[in-house]
Amino acid sequence: MKDNYHVNEKTDAHVEEQFEELTSFKALKYFISRDFWKINGHITLKKFLRALLIEPGFKFIFWLRITRYFYLKGKKAVILFFLCRCIMKHYSYKFNFDITYRTPIGPGLSIAHMGYIVIAASKIGSNCFLRPGVVLGKNLTDEGITPVVGDNVHFGVGCKIIGSIAIGNNVVIGANAVVTHNVPSNSVVAGVPAREIRKLDAIVLHPNGEEQ
């Protein structure tokens, strides 16, 4: 059964294509602003400082972005990278988020609540939504290959994606699902092992990160 979803066109596709990675300070600002917008909507200084002070998910993402930015700078920014990595590690232990700075993650990342999250993926696209208990990583049979995740993917509480698995664009993964095969774009999967239970045309992206 197919649902008539549509995509909110607020995202500037040209800008997202221009900043696929944190290779400039302008790109860093864009990524962080998109992360903020995903949960809090229009950015103001007051709302930004409030989020940075009291929202665990955004606070961790903020330092994750800065750490990766200096990581990509290489040896010329090694001291700043080390300092930012220490701060990121502090919040990693505090909030129980184990997300490596080595994974390229597109803009619009959001973390719903505090809770154990482990992310070691080859790539994660734009506008992805993480919830507690999500695990992405490698297994012992795929030579250390980690998952590849597309754009607009919503991870349900406790879902697991392990090994050389590709997740398409516009995907919802149900709570506690164990994904053992590739997931096509525009679909909802659930169960153990996960199977496709519904087709989507697309997902409506709202500032609060919820789909319609």
mmCIF file of C-alpha atoms in Angstrom:
data_model
loop_
_atom_site.group_PDB
_atom_site.id
_atom_site.type_symbol
_atom_site.label_atom_id
_atom_site.label_comp_id
_atom_site.label_asym_id
_atom_site.label_seq_id
_atom_site.Cartn_x
_atom_site.Cartn_y
_atom_site.Cartn_z
ATOM 1 C CA MET A 1 0.000 0.000 0.000
ATOM 2 C CA LYS A 2 1.395 3.374 -1.006
ATOM 3 C CA ASP A 3 0.998 6.592 0.998
ATOM 4 C CA ASN A 4 0.858 10.003 -0.632
ATOM 5 C CA TYR A 5 3.640 11.751 1.205
ATOM 6 C CA HIS A 6 5.506 14.733 -0.171
ATOM 7 C CA VAL A 7 8.818 16.448 0.537
ATOM 8 C CA ASN A 8 8.998 19.867 2.135
ATOM 9 C CA GLU A 9 10.982 22.027 -0.285
ATOM 10 C CA LYS A 10 12.616 24.323 2.303
ATOM 11 C CA THR A 11 16.019 22.700 1.867
ATOM 12 C CA ASP A 12 18.282 24.450 -0.650
ATOM 13 C CA ALA A 13 19.511 21.518 -2.748
ATOM 14 C CA HIS A 14 22.232 23.604 -4.399
ATOM 15 C CA VAL A 15 23.707 24.618 -1.043
ATOM 16 C CA GLU A 16 23.613 21.037 0.277
ATOM 17 C CA GLU A 17 25.459 19.846 -2.824
ATOM 18 C CA GLN A 18 28.041 22.574 -2.349
ATOM 19 C CA PHE A 19 28.699 21.550 1.249
ATOM 20 C CA GLU A 20 28.847 17.778 1.217
ATOM 21 C CA GLU A 21 31.692 17.777 3.724
ATOM 22 C CA LEU A 22 33.163 20.020 6.436
ATOM 23 C CA THR A 23 36.015 21.326 4.313
ATOM 24 C CA SER A 24 35.521 25.043 5.086
ATOM 25 C CA PHE A 25 34.361 27.222 7.966
ATOM 26 C CA LYS A 26 31.369 28.271 5.879
ATOM 27 C CA ALA A 27 30.419 24.612 5.479
ATOM 28 C CA LEU A 28 30.792 24.084 9.239
ATOM 29 C CA LYS A 29 28.379 26.938 9.953
ATOM 30 C CA TYR A 30 25.923 25.560 7.421
ATOM 31 C CA PHE A 31 26.004 22.038 8.868
ATOM 32 C CA ILE A 32 25.491 23.273 12.438
ATOM 33 C CA SER A 33 22.663 25.597 11.401
ATOM 34 C CA ARG A 34 20.917 22.723 9.612
ATOM 35 C CA ASP A 35 21.342 20.502 12.684
ATOM 36 C CA PHE A 36 19.802 23.241 14.825
ATOM 37 C CA TRP A 37 16.944 23.907 12.411
ATOM 38 C CA LYS A 38 15.985 20.228 12.325
ATOM 39 C CA ILE A 39 14.845 20.351 15.964
ATOM 40 C CA ASN A 40 14.422 24.013 16.897
ATOM 41 C CA GLY A 41 13.355 25.720 13.670
ATOM 42 C CA HIS A 42 14.503 29.248 12.834
ATOM 43 C CA ILE A 43 17.822 30.062 14.500
ATOM 44 C CA THR A 44 18.264 33.004 16.876
ATOM 45 C CA LEU A 45 21.153 33.694 19.243
ATOM 46 C CA LYS A 46 18.965 33.100 22.303
ATOM 47 C CA LYS A 47 17.610 29.781 21.009
ATOM 48 C CA PHE A 48 21.058 28.682 19.863
ATOM 49 C CA LEU A 49 22.683 29.348 23.251
ATOM 50 C CA ARG A 50 19.794 27.660 25.030
ATOM 51 C CA ALA A 51 20.162 24.547 22.857
ATOM 52 C CA LEU A 52 23.930 24.500 23.339
ATOM 53 C CA LEU A 53 23.536 24.709 27.105
ATOM 54 C CA ILE A 54 20.629 22.376 27.882
ATOM 55 C CA GLU A 55 19.974 20.073 24.899
ATOM 56 C CA PRO A 56 22.235 16.976 25.102
ATOM 57 C CA GLY A 57 21.681 15.923 21.489
ATOM 58 C CA PHE A 58 22.510 19.270 19.930
ATOM 59 C CA LYS A 59 25.413 19.901 22.315
ATOM 60 C CA PHE A 60 27.039 16.618 21.308
ATOM 61 C CA ILE A 61 26.381 17.167 17.592
ATOM 62 C CA PHE A 62 27.914 20.668 17.841
ATOM 63 C CA TRP A 63 31.203 19.271 19.177
ATOM 64 C CA LEU A 64 31.060 16.304 16.811
ATOM 65 C CA ARG A 65 30.921 18.712 13.838
ATOM 66 C CA ILE A 66 33.783 20.868 15.113
ATOM 67 C CA THR A 67 35.931 17.813 15.873
ATOM 68 C CA ARG A 68 35.447 16.450 12.361
ATOM 69 C CA TYR A 69 36.136 19.892 10.875
ATOM 70 C CA PHE A 70 39.568 20.029 12.533
ATOM 71 C CA TYR A 71 40.155 16.321 11.840
ATOM 72 C CA LEU A 72 39.818 17.025 8.114
ATOM 73 C CA LYS A 73 42.285 19.909 8.422
ATOM 74 C CA GLY A 74 45.025 17.388 9.167
ATOM 75 C CA LYS A 75 48.327 18.196 10.834
ATOM 76 C CA LYS A 76 47.936 21.966 10.618
ATOM 77 C CA ALA A 77 45.050 21.831 13.130
ATOM 78 C CA VAL A 78 46.177 18.895 15.266
ATOM 79 C CA ILE A 79 46.121 20.826 18.570
ATOM 80 C CA LEU A 80 42.605 22.187 18.008
ATOM 81 C CA PHE A 81 41.494 18.740 16.892
ATOM 82 C CA PHE A 82 42.855 17.184 20.079
ATOM 83 C CA LEU A 83 41.129 19.773 22.303
ATOM 84 C CA CYS A 84 37.782 19.423 20.505
ATOM 85 C CA ARG A 85 38.043 15.641 20.556
ATOM 86 C CA CYS A 86 38.536 15.722 24.337
ATOM 87 C CA ILE A 87 35.430 17.895 24.756
ATOM 88 C CA MET A 88 33.437 15.642 22.430
ATOM 89 C CA LYS A 89 34.618 12.560 24.374
ATOM 90 C CA HIS A 90 33.505 14.186 27.622
ATOM 91 C CA TYR A 91 29.977 14.598 26.291
ATOM 92 C CA SER A 92 30.125 11.141 24.746
ATOM 93 C CA TYR A 93 30.654 9.605 28.195
ATOM 94 C CA LYS A 94 28.183 11.994 29.834
ATOM 95 C CA PHE A 95 25.296 11.461 27.403
ATOM 96 C CA ASN A 96 26.130 7.890 26.313
ATOM 97 C CA PHE A 97 26.531 8.763 22.614
ATOM 98 C CA ASP A 98 29.294 6.792 20.887
ATOM 99 C CA ILE A 99 29.438 8.389 17.429
ATOM 100 C CA THR A 100 32.777 8.525 15.660
ATOM 101 C CA TYR A 101 33.999 11.744 14.066
ATOM 102 C CA ARG A 102 35.458 9.609 11.246
ATOM 103 C CA THR A 103 32.000 8.935 9.786
ATOM 104 C CA PRO A 104 30.895 11.547 7.217
ATOM 105 C CA ILE A 105 27.397 12.663 8.280
ATOM 106 C CA GLY A 106 25.290 15.048 6.203
ATOM 107 C CA PRO A 107 23.621 18.199 7.568
ATOM 108 C CA GLY A 108 20.374 18.014 9.533
ATOM 109 C CA LEU A 109 21.430 15.345 12.035
ATOM 110 C CA SER A 110 19.296 15.140 15.176
ATOM 111 C CA ILE A 111 19.324 13.034 18.332
ATOM 112 C CA ALA A 112 15.983 12.745 20.099
ATOM 113 C CA HIS A 113 16.914 11.830 23.684
ATOM 114 C CA MET A 114 19.783 10.777 25.906
ATOM 115 C CA GLY A 115 20.479 7.053 25.741
ATOM 116 C CA TYR A 116 23.058 4.655 24.392
ATOM 117 C CA ILE A 117 23.685 5.232 20.675
ATOM 118 C CA VAL A 118 26.557 3.627 18.725
ATOM 119 C CA ILE A 119 27.327 4.866 15.223
ATOM 120 C CA ALA A 120 30.205 3.542 13.094
ATOM 121 C CA ALA A 121 29.083 3.813 9.478
ATOM 122 C CA SER A 122 30.772 4.322 6.125
ATOM 123 C CA LYS A 123 28.495 7.273 5.417
ATOM 124 C CA ILE A 124 25.266 8.829 6.693
ATOM 125 C CA GLY A 125 23.221 11.210 4.552
ATOM 126 C CA SER A 126 21.337 14.401 5.336
ATOM 127 C CA ASN A 127 18.382 14.864 7.702
ATOM 128 C CA CYS A 128 18.772 11.661 9.699
ATOM 129 C CA PHE A 129 17.073 11.186 13.054
ATOM 130 C CA LEU A 130 18.581 9.047 15.833
ATOM 131 C CA ARG A 131 16.826 7.651 18.882
ATOM 132 C CA PRO A 132 18.157 5.779 21.952
ATOM 133 C CA GLY A 133 19.423 2.239 21.442
ATOM 134 C CA VAL A 134 20.354 2.664 17.774
ATOM 135 C CA VAL A 135 23.451 0.694 16.734
ATOM 136 C CA LEU A 136 25.241 0.927 13.381
ATOM 137 C CA GLY A 137 28.510 -0.943 13.002
ATOM 138 C CA LYS A 138 30.553 -3.745 11.504
ATOM 139 C CA ASN A 139 30.251 -7.484 11.981
ATOM 140 C CA LEU A 140 32.807 -10.271 11.863
ATOM 141 C CA THR A 141 31.928 -11.646 8.423
ATOM 142 C CA ASP A 142 32.039 -8.599 6.128
ATOM 143 C CA GLU A 143 35.725 -7.685 6.551
ATOM 144 C CA GLY A 144 34.916 -4.698 8.728
ATOM 145 C CA ILE A 145 32.546 -3.053 6.237
ATOM 146 C CA THR A 146 30.056 -0.728 7.929
ATOM 147 C CA PRO A 147 26.566 0.402 6.798
ATOM 148 C CA VAL A 148 25.896 3.142 4.251
ATOM 149 C CA VAL A 149 22.858 5.302 5.048
ATOM 150 C CA GLY A 150 20.999 7.611 2.641
ATOM 151 C CA ASP A 151 19.103 10.861 3.244
ATOM 152 C CA ASN A 152 15.984 11.329 5.386
ATOM 153 C CA VAL A 153 16.324 8.149 7.440
ATOM 154 C CA HIS A 154 14.481 7.863 10.766
ATOM 155 C CA PHE A 155 15.877 5.255 13.148
ATOM 156 C CA GLY A 156 13.426 3.805 15.645
ATOM 157 C CA VAL A 157 14.342 3.126 19.269
ATOM 158 C CA GLY A 158 16.689 0.168 19.620
ATOM 159 C CA CYS A 159 17.095 -0.683 15.929
ATOM 160 C CA LYS A 160 20.277 -2.432 14.790
ATOM 161 C CA ILE A 161 22.042 -2.244 11.397
ATOM 162 C CA ILE A 162 25.247 -4.286 11.316
ATOM 163 C CA GLY A 163 27.611 -5.023 8.432
ATOM 164 C CA SER A 164 27.693 -4.185 4.721
ATOM 165 C CA ILE A 165 24.101 -2.967 4.490
ATOM 166 C CA ALA A 166 22.837 -0.070 2.373
ATOM 167 C CA ILE A 167 19.880 1.986 3.581
ATOM 168 C CA GLY A 168 18.173 4.036 0.849
ATOM 169 C CA ASN A 169 16.674 7.532 0.990
ATOM 170 C CA ASN A 170 13.385 8.342 2.772
ATOM 171 C CA VAL A 171 13.335 5.316 5.047
ATOM 172 C CA VAL A 172 11.717 4.681 8.434
ATOM 173 C CA ILE A 173 13.191 1.836 10.495
ATOM 174 C CA GLY A 174 10.864 0.564 13.205
ATOM 175 C CA ALA A 175 11.653 0.217 16.907
ATOM 176 C CA ASN A 176 13.894 -2.747 17.797
ATOM 177 C CA ALA A 177 14.186 -3.800 14.152
ATOM 178 C CA VAL A 178 17.235 -5.851 13.189
ATOM 179 C CA VAL A 179 18.180 -5.011 9.607
ATOM 180 C CA THR A 180 19.941 -7.890 7.855
ATOM 181 C CA HIS A 181 19.464 -6.893 4.189
ATOM 182 C CA ASN A 182 19.613 -3.718 2.099
ATOM 183 C CA VAL A 183 16.624 -1.409 2.497
ATOM 184 C CA PRO A 184 15.189 0.268 -0.644
ATOM 185 C CA SER A 185 14.343 3.963 -0.753
ATOM 186 C CA ASN A 186 10.860 5.187 0.206
ATOM 187 C CA SER A 187 9.996 2.360 2.558
ATOM 188 C CA VAL A 188 9.133 1.478 6.149
ATOM 189 C CA VAL A 189 10.777 -1.632 7.625
ATOM 190 C CA ALA A 190 10.171 -3.364 10.955
ATOM 191 C CA GLY A 191 10.610 -6.675 12.726
ATOM 192 C CA VAL A 192 13.326 -9.224 13.476
ATOM 193 C CA PRO A 193 14.695 -9.670 10.908
ATOM 194 C CA ALA A 194 13.412 -6.418 9.415
ATOM 195 C CA ARG A 195 11.125 -6.610 6.401
ATOM 196 C CA GLU A 196 9.363 -3.967 4.340
ATOM 197 C CA ILE A 197 5.857 -3.328 5.675
ATOM 198 C CA ARG A 198 4.933 -0.181 3.781
ATOM 199 C CA LYS A 199 5.851 1.980 0.801
ATOM 200 C CA LEU A 200 6.283 5.745 0.969
ATOM 201 C CA ASP A 201 6.417 8.307 -1.805
ATOM 202 C CA ALA A 202 8.631 10.456 0.435
ATOM 203 C CA ILE A 203 8.815 11.926 3.926
ATOM 204 C CA VAL A 204 7.623 15.372 4.952
ATOM 205 C CA LEU A 205 10.465 17.110 6.776
ATOM 206 C CA HIS A 206 9.431 19.544 9.486
ATOM 207 C CA PRO A 207 11.644 21.778 11.648
ATOM 208 C CA ASN A 208 10.988 19.492 14.636
ATOM 209 C CA GLY A 209 12.283 16.472 12.740
ATOM 210 C CA GLU A 210 8.953 14.615 12.616
ATOM 211 C CA GLU A 211 7.414 13.053 9.533
ATOM 212 C CA GLN A 212 3.773 13.651 8.657
#
